[in-house]
XYZ file of C-alpha atoms in Angstrom:
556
model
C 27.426 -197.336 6.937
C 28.464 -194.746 9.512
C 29.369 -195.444 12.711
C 26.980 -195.614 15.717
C 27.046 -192.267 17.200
C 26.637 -190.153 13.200
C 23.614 -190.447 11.388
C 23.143 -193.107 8.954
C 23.540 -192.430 5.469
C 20.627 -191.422 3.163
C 20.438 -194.475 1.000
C 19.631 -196.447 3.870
C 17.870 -193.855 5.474
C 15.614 -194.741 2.010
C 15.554 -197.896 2.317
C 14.632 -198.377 5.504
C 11.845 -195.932 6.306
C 8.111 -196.446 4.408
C 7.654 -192.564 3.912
C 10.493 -192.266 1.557
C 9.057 -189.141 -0.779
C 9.106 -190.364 -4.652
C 12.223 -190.238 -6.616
C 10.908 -187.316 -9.164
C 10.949 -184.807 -6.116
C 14.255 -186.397 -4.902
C 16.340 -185.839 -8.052
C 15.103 -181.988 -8.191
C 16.577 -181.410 -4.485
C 19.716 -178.990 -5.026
C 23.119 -180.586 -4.823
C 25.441 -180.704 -1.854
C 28.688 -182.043 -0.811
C 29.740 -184.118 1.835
C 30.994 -181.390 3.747
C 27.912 -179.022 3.242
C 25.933 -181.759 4.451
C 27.836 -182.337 7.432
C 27.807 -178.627 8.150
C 24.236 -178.534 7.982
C 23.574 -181.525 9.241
C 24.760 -179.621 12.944
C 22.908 -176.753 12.625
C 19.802 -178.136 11.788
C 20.564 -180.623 14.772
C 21.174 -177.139 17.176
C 18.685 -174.683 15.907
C 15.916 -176.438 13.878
C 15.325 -179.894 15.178
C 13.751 -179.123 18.437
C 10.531 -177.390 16.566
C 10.998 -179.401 12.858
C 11.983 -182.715 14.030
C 14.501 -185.005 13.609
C 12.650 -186.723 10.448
C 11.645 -183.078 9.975
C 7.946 -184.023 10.520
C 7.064 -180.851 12.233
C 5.710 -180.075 15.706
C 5.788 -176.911 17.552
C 7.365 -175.628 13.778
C 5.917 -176.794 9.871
C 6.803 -179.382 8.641
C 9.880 -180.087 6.227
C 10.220 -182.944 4.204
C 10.910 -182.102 0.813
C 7.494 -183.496 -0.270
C 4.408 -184.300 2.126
C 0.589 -185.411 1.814
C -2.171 -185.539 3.619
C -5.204 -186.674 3.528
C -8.225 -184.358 4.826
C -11.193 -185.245 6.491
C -13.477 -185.209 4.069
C -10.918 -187.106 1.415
C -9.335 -184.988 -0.043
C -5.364 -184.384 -0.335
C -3.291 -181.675 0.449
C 0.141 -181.654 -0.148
C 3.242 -179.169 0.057
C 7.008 -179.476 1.135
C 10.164 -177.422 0.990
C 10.907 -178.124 -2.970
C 7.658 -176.732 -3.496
C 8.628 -173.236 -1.956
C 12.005 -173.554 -3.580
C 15.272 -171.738 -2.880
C 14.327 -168.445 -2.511
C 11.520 -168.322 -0.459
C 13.191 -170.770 1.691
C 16.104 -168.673 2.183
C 13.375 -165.528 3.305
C 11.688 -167.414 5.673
C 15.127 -168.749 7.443
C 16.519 -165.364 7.479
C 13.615 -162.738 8.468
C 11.432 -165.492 10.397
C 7.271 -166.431 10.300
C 4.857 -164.351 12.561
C 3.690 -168.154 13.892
C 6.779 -167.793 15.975
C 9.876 -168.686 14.051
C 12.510 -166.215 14.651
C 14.277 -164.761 12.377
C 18.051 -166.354 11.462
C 19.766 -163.351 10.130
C 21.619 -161.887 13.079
C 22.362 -165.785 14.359
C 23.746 -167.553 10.449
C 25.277 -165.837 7.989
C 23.697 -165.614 4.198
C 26.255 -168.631 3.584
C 24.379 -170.199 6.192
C 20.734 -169.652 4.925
C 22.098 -170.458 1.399
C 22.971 -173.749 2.660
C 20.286 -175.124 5.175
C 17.470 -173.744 2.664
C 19.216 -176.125 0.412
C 19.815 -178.741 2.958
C 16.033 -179.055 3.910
C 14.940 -179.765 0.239
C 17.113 -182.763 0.484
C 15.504 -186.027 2.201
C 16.727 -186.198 5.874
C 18.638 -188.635 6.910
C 17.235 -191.057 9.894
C 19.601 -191.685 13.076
C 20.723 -194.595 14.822
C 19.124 -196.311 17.613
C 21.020 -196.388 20.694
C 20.611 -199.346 22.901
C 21.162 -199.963 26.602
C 24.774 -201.181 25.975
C 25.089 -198.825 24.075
C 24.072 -196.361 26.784
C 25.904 -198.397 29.648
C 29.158 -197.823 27.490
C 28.601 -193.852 28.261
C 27.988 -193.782 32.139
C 30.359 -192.330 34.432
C 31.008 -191.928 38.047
C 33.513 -189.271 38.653
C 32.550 -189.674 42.846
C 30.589 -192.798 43.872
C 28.413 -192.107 46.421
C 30.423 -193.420 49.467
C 32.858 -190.922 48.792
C 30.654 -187.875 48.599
C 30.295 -186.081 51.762
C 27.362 -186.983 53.849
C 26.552 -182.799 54.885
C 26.749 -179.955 52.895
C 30.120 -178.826 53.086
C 29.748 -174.944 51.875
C 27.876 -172.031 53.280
C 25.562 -171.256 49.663
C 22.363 -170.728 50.272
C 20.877 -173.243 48.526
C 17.495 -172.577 48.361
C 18.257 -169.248 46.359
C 20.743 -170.705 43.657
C 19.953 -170.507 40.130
C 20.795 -173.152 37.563
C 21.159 -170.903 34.521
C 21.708 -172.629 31.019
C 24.663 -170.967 28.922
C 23.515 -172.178 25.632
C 26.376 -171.917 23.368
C 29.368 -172.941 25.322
C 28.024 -176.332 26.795
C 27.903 -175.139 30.530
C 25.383 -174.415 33.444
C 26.340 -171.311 35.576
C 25.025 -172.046 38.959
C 24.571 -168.398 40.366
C 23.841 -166.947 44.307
C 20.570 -165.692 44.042
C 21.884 -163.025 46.892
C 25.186 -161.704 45.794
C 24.521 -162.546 42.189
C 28.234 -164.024 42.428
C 28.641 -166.959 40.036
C 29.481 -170.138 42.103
C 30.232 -172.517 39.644
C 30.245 -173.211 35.960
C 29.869 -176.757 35.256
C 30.911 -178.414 31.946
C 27.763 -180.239 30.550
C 25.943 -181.702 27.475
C 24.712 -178.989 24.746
C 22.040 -176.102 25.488
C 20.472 -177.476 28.595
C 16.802 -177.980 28.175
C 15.411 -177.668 31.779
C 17.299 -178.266 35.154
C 15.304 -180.489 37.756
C 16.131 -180.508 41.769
C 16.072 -184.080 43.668
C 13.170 -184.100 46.076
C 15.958 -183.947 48.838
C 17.275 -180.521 47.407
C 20.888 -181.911 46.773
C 21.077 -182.916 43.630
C 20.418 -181.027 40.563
C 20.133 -183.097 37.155
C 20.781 -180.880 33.683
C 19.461 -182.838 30.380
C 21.207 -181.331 27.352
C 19.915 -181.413 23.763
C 22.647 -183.799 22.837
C 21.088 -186.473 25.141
C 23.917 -185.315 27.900
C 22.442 -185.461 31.187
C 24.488 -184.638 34.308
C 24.194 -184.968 37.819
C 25.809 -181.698 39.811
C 26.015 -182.147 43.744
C 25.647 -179.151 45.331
C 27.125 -180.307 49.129
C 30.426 -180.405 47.449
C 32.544 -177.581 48.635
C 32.523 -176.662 45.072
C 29.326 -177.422 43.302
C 30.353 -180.465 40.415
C 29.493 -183.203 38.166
C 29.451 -186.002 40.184
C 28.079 -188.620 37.578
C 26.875 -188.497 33.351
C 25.006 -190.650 31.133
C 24.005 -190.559 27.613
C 20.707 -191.013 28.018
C 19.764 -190.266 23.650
C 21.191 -188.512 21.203
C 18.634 -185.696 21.189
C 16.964 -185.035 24.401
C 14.899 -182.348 26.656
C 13.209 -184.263 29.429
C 14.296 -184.933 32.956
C 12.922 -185.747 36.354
C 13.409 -187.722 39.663
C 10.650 -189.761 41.885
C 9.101 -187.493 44.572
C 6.791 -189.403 46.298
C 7.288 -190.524 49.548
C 9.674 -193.709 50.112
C 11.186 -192.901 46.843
C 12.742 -190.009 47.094
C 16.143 -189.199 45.242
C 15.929 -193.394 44.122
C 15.269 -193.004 40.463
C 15.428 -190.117 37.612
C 14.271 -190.647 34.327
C 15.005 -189.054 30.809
C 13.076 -188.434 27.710
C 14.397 -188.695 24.172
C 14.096 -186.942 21.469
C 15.586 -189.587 19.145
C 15.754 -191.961 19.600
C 11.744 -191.548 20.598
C 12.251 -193.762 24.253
C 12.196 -192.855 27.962
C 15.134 -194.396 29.864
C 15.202 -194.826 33.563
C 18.254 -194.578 35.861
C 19.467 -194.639 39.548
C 18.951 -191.354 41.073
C 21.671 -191.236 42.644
C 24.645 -193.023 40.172
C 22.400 -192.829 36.927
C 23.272 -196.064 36.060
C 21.204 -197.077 33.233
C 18.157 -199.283 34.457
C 15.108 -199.603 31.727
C 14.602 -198.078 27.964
C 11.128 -197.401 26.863
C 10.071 -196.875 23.315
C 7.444 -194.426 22.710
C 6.736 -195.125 18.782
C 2.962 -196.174 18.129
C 0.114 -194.819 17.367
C -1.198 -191.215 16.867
C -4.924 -190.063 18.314
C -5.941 -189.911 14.923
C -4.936 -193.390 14.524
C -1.923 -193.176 12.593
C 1.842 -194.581 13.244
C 4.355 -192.424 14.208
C 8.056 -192.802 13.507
C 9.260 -190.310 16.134
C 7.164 -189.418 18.803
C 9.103 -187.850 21.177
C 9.103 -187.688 25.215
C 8.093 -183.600 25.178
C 8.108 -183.015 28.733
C 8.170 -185.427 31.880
C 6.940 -184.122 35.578
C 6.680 -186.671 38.831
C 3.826 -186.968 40.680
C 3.653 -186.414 44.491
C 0.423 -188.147 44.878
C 1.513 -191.885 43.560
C 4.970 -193.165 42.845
C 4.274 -191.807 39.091
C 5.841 -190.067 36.202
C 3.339 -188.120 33.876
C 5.246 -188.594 30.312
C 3.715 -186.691 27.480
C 4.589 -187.944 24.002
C 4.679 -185.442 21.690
C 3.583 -186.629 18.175
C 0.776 -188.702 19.227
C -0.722 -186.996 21.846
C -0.402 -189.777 24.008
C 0.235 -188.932 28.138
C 1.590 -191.864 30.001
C 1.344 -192.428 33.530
C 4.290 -194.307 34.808
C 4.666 -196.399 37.796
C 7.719 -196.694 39.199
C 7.110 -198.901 42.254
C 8.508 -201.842 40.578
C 10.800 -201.285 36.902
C 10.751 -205.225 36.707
C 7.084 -204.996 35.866
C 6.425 -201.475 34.977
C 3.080 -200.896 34.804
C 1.622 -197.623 32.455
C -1.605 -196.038 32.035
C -1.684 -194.279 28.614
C -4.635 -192.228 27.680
C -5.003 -189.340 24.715
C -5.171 -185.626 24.592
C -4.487 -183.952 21.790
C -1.301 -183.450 19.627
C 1.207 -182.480 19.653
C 2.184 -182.340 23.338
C 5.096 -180.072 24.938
C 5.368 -178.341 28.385
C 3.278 -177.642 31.144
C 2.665 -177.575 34.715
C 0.918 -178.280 37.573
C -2.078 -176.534 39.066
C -1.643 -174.778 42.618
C -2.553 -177.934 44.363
C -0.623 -180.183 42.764
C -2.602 -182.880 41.690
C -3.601 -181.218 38.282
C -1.383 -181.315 35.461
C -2.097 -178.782 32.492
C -0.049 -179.593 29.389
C -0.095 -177.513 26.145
C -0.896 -179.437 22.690
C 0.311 -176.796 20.590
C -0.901 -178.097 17.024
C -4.451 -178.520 18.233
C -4.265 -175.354 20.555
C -5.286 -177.138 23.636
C -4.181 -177.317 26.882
C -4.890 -181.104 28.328
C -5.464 -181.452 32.095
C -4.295 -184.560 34.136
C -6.112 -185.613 37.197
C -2.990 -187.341 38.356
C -5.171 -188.492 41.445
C -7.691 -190.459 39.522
C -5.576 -191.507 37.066
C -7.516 -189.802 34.373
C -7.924 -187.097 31.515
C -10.175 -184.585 33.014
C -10.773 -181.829 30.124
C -9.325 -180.918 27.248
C -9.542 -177.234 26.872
C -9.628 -175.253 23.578
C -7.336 -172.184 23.463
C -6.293 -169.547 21.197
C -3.353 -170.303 18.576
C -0.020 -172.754 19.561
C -0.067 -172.148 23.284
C 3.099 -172.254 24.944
C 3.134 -172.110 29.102
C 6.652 -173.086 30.453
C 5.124 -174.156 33.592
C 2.527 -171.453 33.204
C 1.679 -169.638 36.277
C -0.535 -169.931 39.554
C -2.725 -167.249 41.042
C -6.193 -166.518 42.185
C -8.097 -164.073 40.167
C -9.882 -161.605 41.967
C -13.469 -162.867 40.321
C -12.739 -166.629 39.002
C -10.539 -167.936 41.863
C -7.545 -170.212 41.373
C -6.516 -170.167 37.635
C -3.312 -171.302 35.665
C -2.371 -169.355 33.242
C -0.214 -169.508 29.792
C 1.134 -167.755 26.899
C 0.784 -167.902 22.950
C 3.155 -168.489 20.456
C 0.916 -167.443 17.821
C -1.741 -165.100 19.241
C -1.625 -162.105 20.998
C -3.702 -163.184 24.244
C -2.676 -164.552 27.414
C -4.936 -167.318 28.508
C -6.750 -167.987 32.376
C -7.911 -171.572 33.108
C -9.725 -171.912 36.004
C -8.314 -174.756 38.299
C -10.825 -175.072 40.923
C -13.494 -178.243 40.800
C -14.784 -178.156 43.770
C -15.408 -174.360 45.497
C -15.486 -172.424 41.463
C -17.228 -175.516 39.615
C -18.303 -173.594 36.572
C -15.154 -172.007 36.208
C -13.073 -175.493 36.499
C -11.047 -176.527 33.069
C -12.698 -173.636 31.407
C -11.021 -170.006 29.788
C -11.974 -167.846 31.890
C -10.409 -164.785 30.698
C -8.057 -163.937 27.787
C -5.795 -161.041 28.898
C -4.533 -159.203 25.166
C -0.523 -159.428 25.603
C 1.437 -156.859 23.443
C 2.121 -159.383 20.737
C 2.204 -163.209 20.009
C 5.435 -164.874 20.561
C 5.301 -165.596 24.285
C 7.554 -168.080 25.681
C 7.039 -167.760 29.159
C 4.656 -166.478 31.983
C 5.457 -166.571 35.701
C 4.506 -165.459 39.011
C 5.238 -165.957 42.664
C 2.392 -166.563 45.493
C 3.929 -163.936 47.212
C 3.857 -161.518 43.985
C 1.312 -159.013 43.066
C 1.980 -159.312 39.635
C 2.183 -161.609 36.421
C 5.193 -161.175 34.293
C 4.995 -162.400 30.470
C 7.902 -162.039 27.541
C 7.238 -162.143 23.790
C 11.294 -162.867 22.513
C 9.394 -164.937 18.887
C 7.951 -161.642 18.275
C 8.809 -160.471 15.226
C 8.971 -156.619 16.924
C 12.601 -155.517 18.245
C 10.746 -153.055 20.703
C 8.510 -156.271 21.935
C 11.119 -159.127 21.563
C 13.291 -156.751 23.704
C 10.554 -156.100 26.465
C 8.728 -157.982 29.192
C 4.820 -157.041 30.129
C 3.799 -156.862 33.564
C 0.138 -157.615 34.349
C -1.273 -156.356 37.872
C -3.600 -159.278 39.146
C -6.254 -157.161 41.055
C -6.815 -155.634 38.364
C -5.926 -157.352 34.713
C -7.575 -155.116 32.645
C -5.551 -152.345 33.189
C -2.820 -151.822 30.605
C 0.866 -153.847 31.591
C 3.618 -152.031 32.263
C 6.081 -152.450 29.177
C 10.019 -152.973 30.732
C 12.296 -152.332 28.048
C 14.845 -155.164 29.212
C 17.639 -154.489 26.549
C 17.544 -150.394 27.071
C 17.680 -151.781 30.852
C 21.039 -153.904 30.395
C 23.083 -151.226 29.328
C 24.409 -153.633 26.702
C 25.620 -151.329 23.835
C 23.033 -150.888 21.036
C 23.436 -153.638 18.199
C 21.625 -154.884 14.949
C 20.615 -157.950 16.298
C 17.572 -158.317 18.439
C 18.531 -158.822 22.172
C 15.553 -161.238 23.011
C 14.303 -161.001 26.648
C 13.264 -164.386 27.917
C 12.047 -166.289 30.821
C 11.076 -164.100 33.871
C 11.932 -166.485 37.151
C 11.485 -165.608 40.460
C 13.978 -165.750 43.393
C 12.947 -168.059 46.399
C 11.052 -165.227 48.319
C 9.396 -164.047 45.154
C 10.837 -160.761 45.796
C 13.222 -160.658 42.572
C 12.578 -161.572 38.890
C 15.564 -162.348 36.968
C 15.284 -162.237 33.030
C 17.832 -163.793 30.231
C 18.971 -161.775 27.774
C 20.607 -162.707 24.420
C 21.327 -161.297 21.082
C 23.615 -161.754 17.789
C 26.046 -164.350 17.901
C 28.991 -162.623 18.652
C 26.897 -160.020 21.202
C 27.640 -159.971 24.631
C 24.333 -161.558 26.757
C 23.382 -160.326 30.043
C 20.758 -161.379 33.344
C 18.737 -158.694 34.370
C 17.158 -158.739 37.578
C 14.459 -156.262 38.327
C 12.491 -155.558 42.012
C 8.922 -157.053 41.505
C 7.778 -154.691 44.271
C 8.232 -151.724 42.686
C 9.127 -153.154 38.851
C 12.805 -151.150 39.315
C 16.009 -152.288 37.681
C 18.446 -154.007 40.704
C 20.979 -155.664 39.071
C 22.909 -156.660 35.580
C 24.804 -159.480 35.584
C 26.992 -159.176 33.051
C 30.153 -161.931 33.489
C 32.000 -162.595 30.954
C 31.120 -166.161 31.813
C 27.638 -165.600 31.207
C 27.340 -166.758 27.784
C 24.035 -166.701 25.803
C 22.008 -167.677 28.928
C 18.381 -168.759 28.244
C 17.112 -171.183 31.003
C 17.150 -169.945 34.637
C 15.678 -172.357 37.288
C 15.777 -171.147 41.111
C 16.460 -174.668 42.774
C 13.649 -173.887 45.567
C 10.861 -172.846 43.471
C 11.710 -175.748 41.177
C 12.173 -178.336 43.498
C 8.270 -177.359 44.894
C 7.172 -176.084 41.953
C 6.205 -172.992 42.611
C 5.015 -170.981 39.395
């Protein structure tokens, strides 16, 4: 056996797990060394797992096990898995991408590369460790305890208009002045941040990282720092802190990827406290060996988490008010969960179940499931986006990663009852692949990207959609031509429009081949013209960008 901390080895993996695929389709899987596997093994674990799965079940992306079954409604089998598309088609797919939204690999692995995870992924995966709370105790740190830190902020940053921008590839969050556009600090942290999330009290920012890193950065340092770590999994995305009143800035809480648990920690140390598993059943009445904690938001209504488990569709409702006897309401949506946000009022939460193209919607006052709306193809929101349409009132609004529409939900029950929890409009985008939609409730305007699309002109571009009037055409912003960056191969994918805190600015990532320089481009959402590239050579493949004061009030 390996040692905790490396996956186990596939015998036992075998052994252990009752979907083991039969031995004929195992002995035609191609054959790799020890070192190919180990190669693979970590860049399936930073570029495919987050869609495919750890157990390479599927999601958000297809499923691949070497050889799967099911069984159809009426009876019936269907079955399929990566030795039945074989080598070559394998190695297509990796390297020029799907039009469901899998980009292509090409200008990010080299044909070496594709060669070898196309032949890694007929092979049966091997299943992780569990990691236990000693196990998690033995990673905490506390590099200032909280009687040393200072008790005022002790710089002159604006902190309402810092951004907490993800550099994917190096390990690091660049926290950036949203008014000089002067990098403060870049802070060492766990691998491609997922999300950052601001303490209801505005001082702390915590960064989860995909290897399960997550990181508490206090920004009344004079210099903004790590003040305390935890390994919360060893795949993660998920982080958030208690909001409601008498609670605030007490407890955060983590979601894993694998192992498939929520932990809870102090908010202000994050020592560990309490490890939840989330395996159990699916809404369609099946087990699940990895259903992972997709996204986690805190309520402001109840001392509650709302913890959406991906694979079985299952939304939790946490109560926090007392960990010795946690108490959770679990009800099902729809599979399988990811992101979301919350309506403009804040007691809504809208949550995209991508396989089923739904969006659920959680009446977090209540305590209830209050619709489950049907939506074009693998809807994708972010945190969606807020605004009231000139005919249907208050709606909330996402993106498709595999249909060309952007979608309007109304969000109003009680003065636009026939509109409430139903598609209102669809708005046709330029292309499927959207990631991300956002606007400001000072903004005029609705900004949407399309980086999965398989287009160079459209991955490169954002849309911008005038709400008075959302039929006219959007205006197209070539973000790439914009940067200045030189011209390359590689597609230069413009991602996540976020808004400064007076929803005056809209600041998009931009990031290319692997060896590319990346850029931020901010543009004027007054008048849609270019303000500012910031190009730093510490700005490494940025993706995430989270304004601390629209996050901490969520504001989208």
């Amino acid at each position: 056996m390996k040692t905790r901390g490396t996956w186990l080895a596939s015998a036992l993996a075998m052994a252990a797990m009752p979907f083991a695929i039969s031995s004929a389709f195992a002995a035609d899987a191609p054959s790799m060394t020890d070192a190919e596997k180990a190669t693979a093994k970590k860049i399936y674990f930073e570029r495919c797992a987050g869609c495919h799965g750890v157990l390479r079940k599927g999601a958000t992306g297809k499923n691949l096990e070497p050889h799967w079954e099911k069984t159809l409604k009426d009876g019936s089998k269907l079955e399929g898995g990566t030795l039945k598309l074989g080598q070559n088609r394998l190695e297509k797919i990796i390297a020029y991408g799907t039009e469901g939204g899998m980009v292509n690999f090409d200008d990010i692995l080299t044909k070496d590369e594709i060669n070898l995870m196309a032949r890694y992924i007929q092979n049966v995966p091997d299943v992780p460790p569990e990691f236990s709370m000693a196990e998690m105790k033995a990673t905490w740190k506390v590099m200032m305890p909280v009687d040393k830190r200072p008790t005022k902020q002790m710089n002159k940053i604006n902190l309402k208009n810092i951004f907490s921008v993800t550099l994917r590839d190096t390990g690091e969050v660049a926290l950036i002045d949203g008014d000089t556009k002067g990098i403060v600090s870049v802070v060492k942290t766990g691998y491609a941040v997922h999300i950052s999330r601001i303490s209801a009290s505005g001082r702390y920012v915590y960064v989860i990282g995909r290897d399960g890193r997550l990181s508490l950065i206090d920004l009344w340092l004079e210099q903004p720092a790590v003040v305390a770590e935890v390994k919360v999994a060893f795949d993660a995305r998920s982080v958030d802190t208690s909001k409601f009143k008498g609670y605030e800035d007490t407890y955060a809480i983590a979601g894993g990827y694998w192992p498939p648990q929520y932990s809870i920690m102090d908010g202000a140390t994050l020592e560990p406290l309490k490890i939840v598993s989330t395996r159990g059943m699916t809404v369609d009445g099946e087990y699940h060996p990895e259903p992972r904690v997709a996204s986690i938001v805190a309520s402001q209504t109840k001392p509650e988490w709302v913890v959406n488990i991906k694979e079985t569709g299952q939304i939790r409702l946490v109560d926090y008010s007392d960990l010795k006897n946690l108490k959770e309401t679990t009800f099902e949506s729809a599979k399988f969960l990811h992101d979301g946000g919350w309506d403009s009022t804040q007691r809504y939460f809208l949550v995209a179940a991508n396989a089923s193209n739904k969006i659920a919607v959680v009446d977090t006052v209540e305590r209830k499931l209050a619709a489950l709306v049907d939506t074009a193809k693998i809807p994708h929101p972010g945190r969606g986006a807020n605004f009231v349409h000139p005919t249907y009132g208050p709606v909330w609004t996402t993106g498709h990663l595999g249909a060309d529409v952007i979608t309007l939900i109304g969000t109003d029950p009680e003065k636009h009852k026939d509109n409430a929890w139903k598609v209102v409009q669809e708005i046709k985008h330029v292309g499927a692949g959207n990631l991300f939609v956002k606007t400001h409730p000072k903004s005029k305007h609705l900004w949407a990207d399309a980086p999965q699309n398989p287009e160079k002109a459209l991955a490169e571009s954002v849309a911008v959609y005038l709400i008075s009037d959302l039929s006219k055409p959007p205006v197209m912003l070539n973000v790439a031509k914009d940067s200045g960056l030189p011209e390359t191969s590689a597609i230069k994918r413009a991602v996540q429009p976020e808004y400064n805190a007076d929803g005056n600015e809209v600041w998009i990532s931009l990031w290319g081949g692997k060896a590319d320089q990346s850029a931020i481009v901010v543009y004027d959402d007054v008048t849609l013209k270019l303000k500012k590239v910031i190009t730093d050579p510490k700005i490494i493949t940025p993706t995430g960008k989270f304004n601390l004061h629209n996050t901490q009030h969520d504001i989208y």
